[in-house]
C-alpha cells in the first residue's frame, strides 16, 4: 500500500502552492497593470521586470529637462517615407486641413485642427530624443499636453492604453494611460521656436520624452483610447513589434 509520507505531502503542498502562487502573481500583475503587452516576446521576462519596476516606482518620474544652452545646433532628423501627393497638398495649405482624431473610450470623440490644439494649452520643454541606434539630440518642443487633449474628450475610467497612429500607415505605437496623462507627454506642434518641421514630424508629433525615440511618432493623425490592446496588431500594441522594438522603452 502506498502511504502518504509527511515528505510527499509536504512536497505536493509546496508544488501546489507554487503553482497557485505562479498563476496568481501573473494575474495580480495584470490586474495592477504590471505586465507589458509584449511579455510573450523574446524580451519577455526582462521587459516585464523593467516595466513592472517603472509602474511601481517611476510612474511620476520626469524625463530630464535641459537648459537652453544645451539645445543641439544640428538636430538629426531620421529619414522618413517620401510624402504622398495628399501630404504635399496639406503642406501647401499650411496644414490647416490636418486633423487629429480622438476616439475610443472617451465621452466625446473629437476631430481637432492645429488651431484647435493651439487654442487649448501650450507647454514647452527642452528634452532629448534618443534613438535606439545610439544617437541623440536636444531640442525645445512645444505643444498641447496630451492629458489636456484627453481630458477635453473625457477619458472614461475603463481607459488603460492609448494607441496612436501616423500619416505613415506602417507607423503606430501605444503607451499606457499613465504615460499618456504624464505632464511631459506632448502633442507637439513647435520645435525650437518655429512650426514643427516636416522632417521632425510636422505638423504634429507625439513626444514621449520618458521613452526612446521610436515611441515619439511623427505625423500623428489618430489617438485611440482603449481598455485592451488585444485587437491592435497581434496584441503587442505597436507596428514595429516584429522588428525587435520592445514595447516599453523607458530611459
Ligand atoms: N512616423 C514616423 N515616426 C517616427 C519614425 C518614423 O520613421 N516614422 N522614426 C522613429 C525613430 S526610430 C526615431 S529614433 C525618432 C527619430 O526622431 P528624429 O527624426 O526627430 O531624430 O522618430 C521616431 N518616429
Ligand atoms: Mo530610432
CSV table of C-alpha atoms and ligand atoms in Angstrom, one decimal:
chain,number,residue,atom,x,y,z
A,1,UNK,CA,0.0,0.0,0.0
A,2,UNK,CA,1.3,3.4,-0.9
A,3,UNK,CA,1.4,5.6,2.1
A,4,UNK,CA,1.5,9.3,2.0
A,5,UNK,CA,4.5,10.3,3.9
A,6,UNK,CA,5.0,13.6,5.5
A,7,UNK,CA,7.6,14.4,2.9
A,8,UNK,CA,5.4,13.7,-0.1
A,9,UNK,CA,2.6,15.6,1.5
A,10,UNK,CA,4.9,18.5,2.1
A,11,UNK,CA,6.4,18.4,-1.5
A,12,UNK,CA,2.9,18.2,-3.0
A,13,UNK,CA,1.8,21.1,-0.9
A,14,UNK,CA,4.8,23.2,-1.9
A,15,UNK,CA,4.3,22.4,-5.6
A,16,UNK,CA,0.6,23.2,-5.4
A,17,UNK,CA,1.3,26.4,-3.5
A,18,UNK,CA,4.0,27.4,-6.0
A,19,UNK,CA,1.6,26.7,-8.9
A,20,UNK,CA,-1.1,28.7,-7.4
A,21,UNK,CA,1.3,31.5,-6.5
A,22,UNK,CA,2.7,31.5,-10.0
A,23,UNK,CA,-0.7,31.9,-11.6
A,24,UNK,CA,-1.9,34.4,-9.2
A,25,UNK,CA,1.3,36.5,-9.3
A,26,UNK,CA,0.7,36.9,-13.0
A,27,UNK,CA,-3.0,37.5,-12.6
A,28,UNK,CA,-2.3,40.1,-9.9
A,29,UNK,CA,0.4,41.7,-12.1
A,30,UNK,CA,-2.1,42.0,-14.9
A,31,UNK,CA,-4.7,43.4,-12.6
A,32,UNK,CA,-2.4,46.1,-11.3
A,33,UNK,CA,-1.0,46.9,-14.8
A,34,UNK,CA,2.5,45.5,-14.3
A,35,UNK,CA,2.6,43.3,-17.4
A,36,UNK,CA,3.6,44.9,-20.7
A,37,UNK,CA,1.7,43.7,-23.8
A,38,UNK,CA,4.9,42.1,-25.3
A,39,UNK,CA,5.5,39.8,-22.3
A,40,UNK,CA,5.4,36.8,-24.6
A,41,UNK,CA,8.2,38.1,-26.9
A,42,UNK,CA,11.9,37.4,-26.8
A,43,UNK,CA,12.2,40.3,-24.4
A,44,UNK,CA,9.5,38.7,-22.2
A,45,UNK,CA,10.8,38.3,-18.7
A,46,UNK,CA,13.3,41.3,-18.8
A,47,UNK,CA,10.7,43.6,-20.3
A,48,UNK,CA,8.1,42.6,-17.8
A,49,UNK,CA,10.5,43.3,-14.9
A,50,UNK,CA,11.6,46.7,-16.2
A,51,UNK,CA,8.0,47.7,-17.0
A,52,UNK,CA,6.8,46.5,-13.6
A,53,UNK,CA,9.6,48.4,-11.8
A,54,UNK,CA,8.7,51.5,-13.8
A,55,UNK,CA,5.0,51.1,-13.0
A,56,UNK,CA,5.7,50.6,-9.3
A,57,UNK,CA,8.4,53.2,-8.6
A,58,UNK,CA,8.6,55.5,-11.7
A,59,UNK,CA,5.1,56.4,-12.7
A,60,UNK,CA,5.5,60.1,-11.8
A,61,UNK,CA,9.2,60.3,-12.6
A,62,UNK,CA,10.1,63.1,-15.0
A,63,UNK,CA,12.3,63.0,-18.1
A,64,UNK,CA,15.4,65.2,-17.8
A,65,UNK,CA,14.9,68.7,-19.0
A,66,UNK,CA,17.9,70.7,-20.2
A,67,UNK,CA,19.0,74.4,-20.1
A,68,UNK,CA,18.6,76.4,-23.2
A,69,UNK,CA,22.4,76.4,-23.9
A,70,UNK,CA,22.3,72.7,-24.4
A,71,UNK,CA,19.9,72.7,-27.4
A,72,UNK,CA,21.7,70.9,-30.2
A,73,UNK,CA,22.9,73.1,-33.0
A,74,UNK,CA,22.3,70.4,-35.6
A,75,UNK,CA,19.5,68.1,-34.6
A,76,UNK,CA,19.4,64.9,-36.6
A,77,UNK,CA,16.2,64.0,-38.4
A,78,UNK,CA,15.9,60.3,-39.1
A,79,UNK,CA,14.8,59.5,-42.7
A,80,UNK,CA,11.0,59.4,-43.3
A,81,UNK,CA,8.9,57.9,-46.1
A,82,UNK,CA,8.5,60.1,-49.2
A,83,UNK,CA,5.5,62.4,-48.7
A,84,UNK,CA,2.4,61.3,-50.7
A,85,UNK,CA,0.7,63.8,-53.0
A,86,UNK,CA,-2.0,64.2,-50.4
A,87,UNK,CA,0.6,65.1,-47.7
A,88,UNK,CA,2.2,67.6,-50.1
A,89,UNK,CA,-1.2,69.2,-50.7
A,90,UNK,CA,-1.9,69.5,-47.0
A,91,UNK,CA,1.6,71.0,-46.5
A,92,UNK,CA,1.0,73.6,-49.3
A,93,UNK,CA,-2.1,74.7,-47.4
A,94,UNK,CA,-0.1,75.2,-44.2
A,95,UNK,CA,-1.7,72.1,-42.8
A,96,UNK,CA,-5.0,74.0,-42.0
A,97,UNK,CA,-6.8,70.8,-43.1
A,98,UNK,CA,-4.7,68.5,-40.9
A,99,UNK,CA,-6.9,66.7,-38.3
A,100,UNK,CA,-6.2,64.7,-35.2
A,101,UNK,CA,-9.0,62.3,-34.3
A,102,UNK,CA,-9.6,61.3,-30.7
A,103,UNK,CA,-11.6,58.2,-30.4
A,104,UNK,CA,-12.4,55.1,-28.3
A,105,UNK,CA,-13.1,55.1,-24.6
A,106,UNK,CA,-13.9,58.8,-24.4
A,107,UNK,CA,-17.2,60.6,-23.7
A,108,UNK,CA,-16.8,63.0,-26.6
A,109,UNK,CA,-14.9,61.8,-29.7
A,110,UNK,CA,-13.2,64.8,-31.4
A,111,UNK,CA,-11.5,65.9,-34.6
A,112,UNK,CA,-9.0,68.6,-33.9
A,113,UNK,CA,-7.3,71.1,-36.2
A,114,UNK,CA,-3.9,72.6,-35.3
A,115,UNK,CA,-5.7,75.8,-34.4
A,116,UNK,CA,-7.9,73.9,-32.0
A,117,UNK,CA,-4.9,72.4,-30.3
A,118,UNK,CA,-3.0,75.7,-30.1
A,119,UNK,CA,-6.1,77.3,-28.5
A,120,UNK,CA,-6.3,74.6,-25.8
A,121,UNK,CA,-2.9,75.0,-24.0
A,122,UNK,CA,0.7,75.5,-24.8
A,123,UNK,CA,3.6,73.9,-22.8
A,124,UNK,CA,7.2,73.8,-23.8
A,125,UNK,CA,10.1,71.7,-22.6
A,126,UNK,CA,13.7,71.1,-23.6
A,127,UNK,CA,14.2,67.3,-23.8
A,128,UNK,CA,16.3,64.8,-25.6
A,129,UNK,CA,15.3,62.4,-28.5
A,130,UNK,CA,17.4,59.2,-28.2
A,131,UNK,CA,17.3,56.6,-30.9
A,132,UNK,CA,17.8,53.0,-30.1
A,133,UNK,CA,20.6,53.1,-32.6
A,134,UNK,CA,22.7,55.3,-30.3
A,135,UNK,CA,22.4,58.9,-31.4
A,136,UNK,CA,20.5,61.7,-29.7
A,137,UNK,CA,19.9,65.4,-29.7
A,138,UNK,CA,18.3,68.0,-27.5
A,139,UNK,CA,15.6,70.4,-28.7
A,140,UNK,CA,12.9,72.6,-27.3
A,141,UNK,CA,9.4,71.2,-28.0
A,142,UNK,CA,6.1,73.0,-27.6
A,143,UNK,CA,2.6,71.7,-27.9
A,144,UNK,CA,-0.5,70.7,-26.0
A,145,UNK,CA,-0.1,68.3,-23.2
A,146,UNK,CA,-1.8,65.0,-24.3
A,147,UNK,CA,-3.6,65.0,-20.9
A,148,UNK,CA,-5.3,68.2,-21.8
A,149,UNK,CA,-6.5,66.8,-25.1
A,150,UNK,CA,-7.7,63.5,-23.5
A,151,UNK,CA,-9.4,65.4,-20.6
A,152,UNK,CA,-11.2,67.6,-23.2
A,153,UNK,CA,-12.5,64.4,-24.8
A,154,UNK,CA,-13.4,62.9,-21.4
A,155,UNK,CA,-11.3,59.8,-20.7
A,156,UNK,CA,-13.5,57.0,-19.4
A,157,UNK,CA,-12.5,55.1,-16.2
A,158,UNK,CA,-12.1,52.0,-18.4
A,159,UNK,CA,-9.2,53.6,-20.3
A,160,UNK,CA,-5.9,51.6,-19.9
A,161,UNK,CA,-3.9,52.3,-23.1
A,162,UNK,CA,-3.5,54.9,-25.8
A,163,UNK,CA,-2.8,53.8,-29.3
A,164,UNK,CA,-1.6,56.5,-31.7
A,165,UNK,CA,-1.3,56.4,-35.5
A,166,UNK,CA,0.8,58.2,-38.0
A,167,UNK,CA,0.2,59.5,-41.5
A,168,UNK,CA,2.7,56.8,-42.4
A,169,UNK,CA,0.5,53.7,-42.5
A,170,UNK,CA,3.1,51.4,-41.1
A,171,UNK,CA,3.9,53.5,-38.0
A,172,UNK,CA,1.8,53.3,-34.9
A,173,UNK,CA,2.5,52.8,-31.3
A,174,UNK,CA,0.9,52.6,-27.9
A,175,UNK,CA,1.6,53.7,-24.3
A,176,UNK,CA,-0.2,53.0,-21.0
A,177,UNK,CA,-2.7,55.6,-19.7
A,178,UNK,CA,-0.3,56.9,-17.0
A,179,UNK,CA,2.3,57.7,-19.7
A,180,UNK,CA,-0.4,59.3,-21.8
A,181,UNK,CA,-1.5,61.5,-18.8
A,182,UNK,CA,2.0,62.3,-17.8
A,183,UNK,CA,2.6,66.1,-17.9
A,184,UNK,CA,5.6,65.8,-20.2
A,185,UNK,CA,3.8,63.8,-22.9
A,186,UNK,CA,3.1,66.4,-25.5
A,187,UNK,CA,1.1,66.7,-28.7
A,188,UNK,CA,3.9,68.7,-30.3
A,189,UNK,CA,3.4,71.4,-33.0
A,190,UNK,CA,6.5,73.5,-32.4
A,191,UNK,CA,10.3,72.8,-32.3
A,192,UNK,CA,13.0,75.4,-31.3
A,193,UNK,CA,10.5,78.2,-31.6
A,194,UNK,CA,9.2,77.5,-35.1
A,195,UNK,CA,6.4,75.4,-36.5
A,196,UNK,CA,7.5,71.7,-36.2
A,197,UNK,CA,9.4,71.0,-39.5
A,198,UNK,CA,8.2,68.1,-41.6
A,199,UNK,CA,11.4,66.0,-41.2
A,200,UNK,CA,10.9,66.1,-37.4
A,201,UNK,CA,7.3,65.0,-37.7
A,202,UNK,CA,5.5,68.2,-38.6
A,203,UNK,CA,2.8,69.3,-38.4
A,204,UNK,CA,2.1,67.1,-35.3
A,205,UNK,CA,4.2,64.6,-33.4
A,206,UNK,CA,3.6,62.8,-30.1
A,207,UNK,CA,6.6,63.5,-27.9
A,208,UNK,CA,7.0,60.8,-25.2
A,209,UNK,CA,10.3,62.1,-23.7
A,210,UNK,CA,10.5,59.4,-21.0
A,211,UNK,CA,11.0,56.7,-23.7
A,212,UNK,CA,13.2,56.1,-26.6
A,213,UNK,CA,12.8,58.0,-29.9
A,214,UNK,CA,10.7,55.4,-31.7
A,215,UNK,CA,7.8,56.0,-29.3
A,216,UNK,CA,7.7,59.6,-30.5
A,217,UNK,CA,5.7,59.0,-33.6
A,218,UNK,CA,5.7,61.7,-36.3
A,219,UNK,CA,2.7,63.0,-38.3
A,220,UNK,CA,0.1,61.8,-35.9
A,221,UNK,CA,-3.5,61.6,-37.2
A,222,UNK,CA,-5.4,59.5,-34.7
A,223,UNK,CA,-5.5,58.7,-31.0
A,224,UNK,CA,-7.5,55.7,-29.8
A,225,UNK,CA,-8.1,55.2,-26.1
A,226,UNK,CA,-8.8,51.6,-25.3
A,227,UNK,CA,-9.2,49.1,-22.4
A,228,UNK,CA,-7.3,46.4,-24.2
A,229,UNK,CA,-4.6,46.0,-26.8
A,230,UNK,CA,-6.0,42.6,-27.9
A,231,UNK,CA,-7.3,43.9,-31.3
A,232,UNK,CA,-4.2,46.0,-32.0
A,233,UNK,CA,-1.6,44.3,-34.2
A,234,UNK,CA,-1.2,40.9,-32.7
A,235,UNK,CA,-1.9,42.3,-29.2
A,236,UNK,CA,1.6,43.8,-28.8
A,237,UNK,CA,0.3,47.3,-29.4
A,238,UNK,CA,2.9,48.5,-31.9
A,239,UNK,CA,3.7,48.4,-35.6
A,240,UNK,CA,7.4,47.6,-35.0
A,241,UNK,CA,6.9,44.7,-32.6
A,242,UNK,CA,8.1,42.1,-35.1
A,243,UNK,CA,11.2,44.2,-35.8
A,244,UNK,CA,12.6,43.8,-32.4
A,245,UNK,CA,11.5,47.0,-30.7
A,246,UNK,CA,10.5,46.5,-27.1
A,247,UNK,CA,7.1,47.9,-26.3
A,248,UNK,CA,8.3,49.6,-23.2
A,249,UNK,CA,11.3,51.8,-24.0
A,250,UNK,CA,11.8,53.8,-20.8
A,251,UNK,CA,15.1,55.7,-20.5
B,1,LIG,N1,6.0,58.4,-38.4
B,1,LIG,C1,7.3,58.1,-38.0
B,1,LIG,N2,7.6,58.3,-36.7
B,1,LIG,C2,8.9,58.0,-36.3
B,1,LIG,C3,9.8,57.4,-37.1
B,1,LIG,C4,9.4,57.1,-38.5
B,1,LIG,O1,10.2,56.6,-39.3
B,1,LIG,N3,8.1,57.5,-38.9
B,1,LIG,N4,11.1,57.0,-36.6
B,1,LIG,C5,11.2,56.9,-35.2
B,1,LIG,C6,12.5,56.7,-34.7
B,1,LIG,S1,13.1,55.1,-34.8
B,1,LIG,C7,13.2,57.6,-34.0
B,1,LIG,S2,14.7,57.3,-33.2
B,1,LIG,C8,12.7,59.0,-34.0
B,1,LIG,C9,13.7,59.9,-34.6
B,1,LIG,O2,13.3,61.3,-34.4
B,1,LIG,P1,14.1,62.4,-35.2
B,1,LIG,O3,13.9,62.3,-36.7
B,1,LIG,O4,13.5,63.7,-34.7
B,1,LIG,O5,15.5,62.3,-34.9
B,1,LIG,O6,11.4,59.2,-34.6
B,1,LIG,C10,10.5,58.1,-34.5
B,1,LIG,N5,9.2,58.4,-35.0
B,2,LIG,MO1,15.1,55.2,-33.7
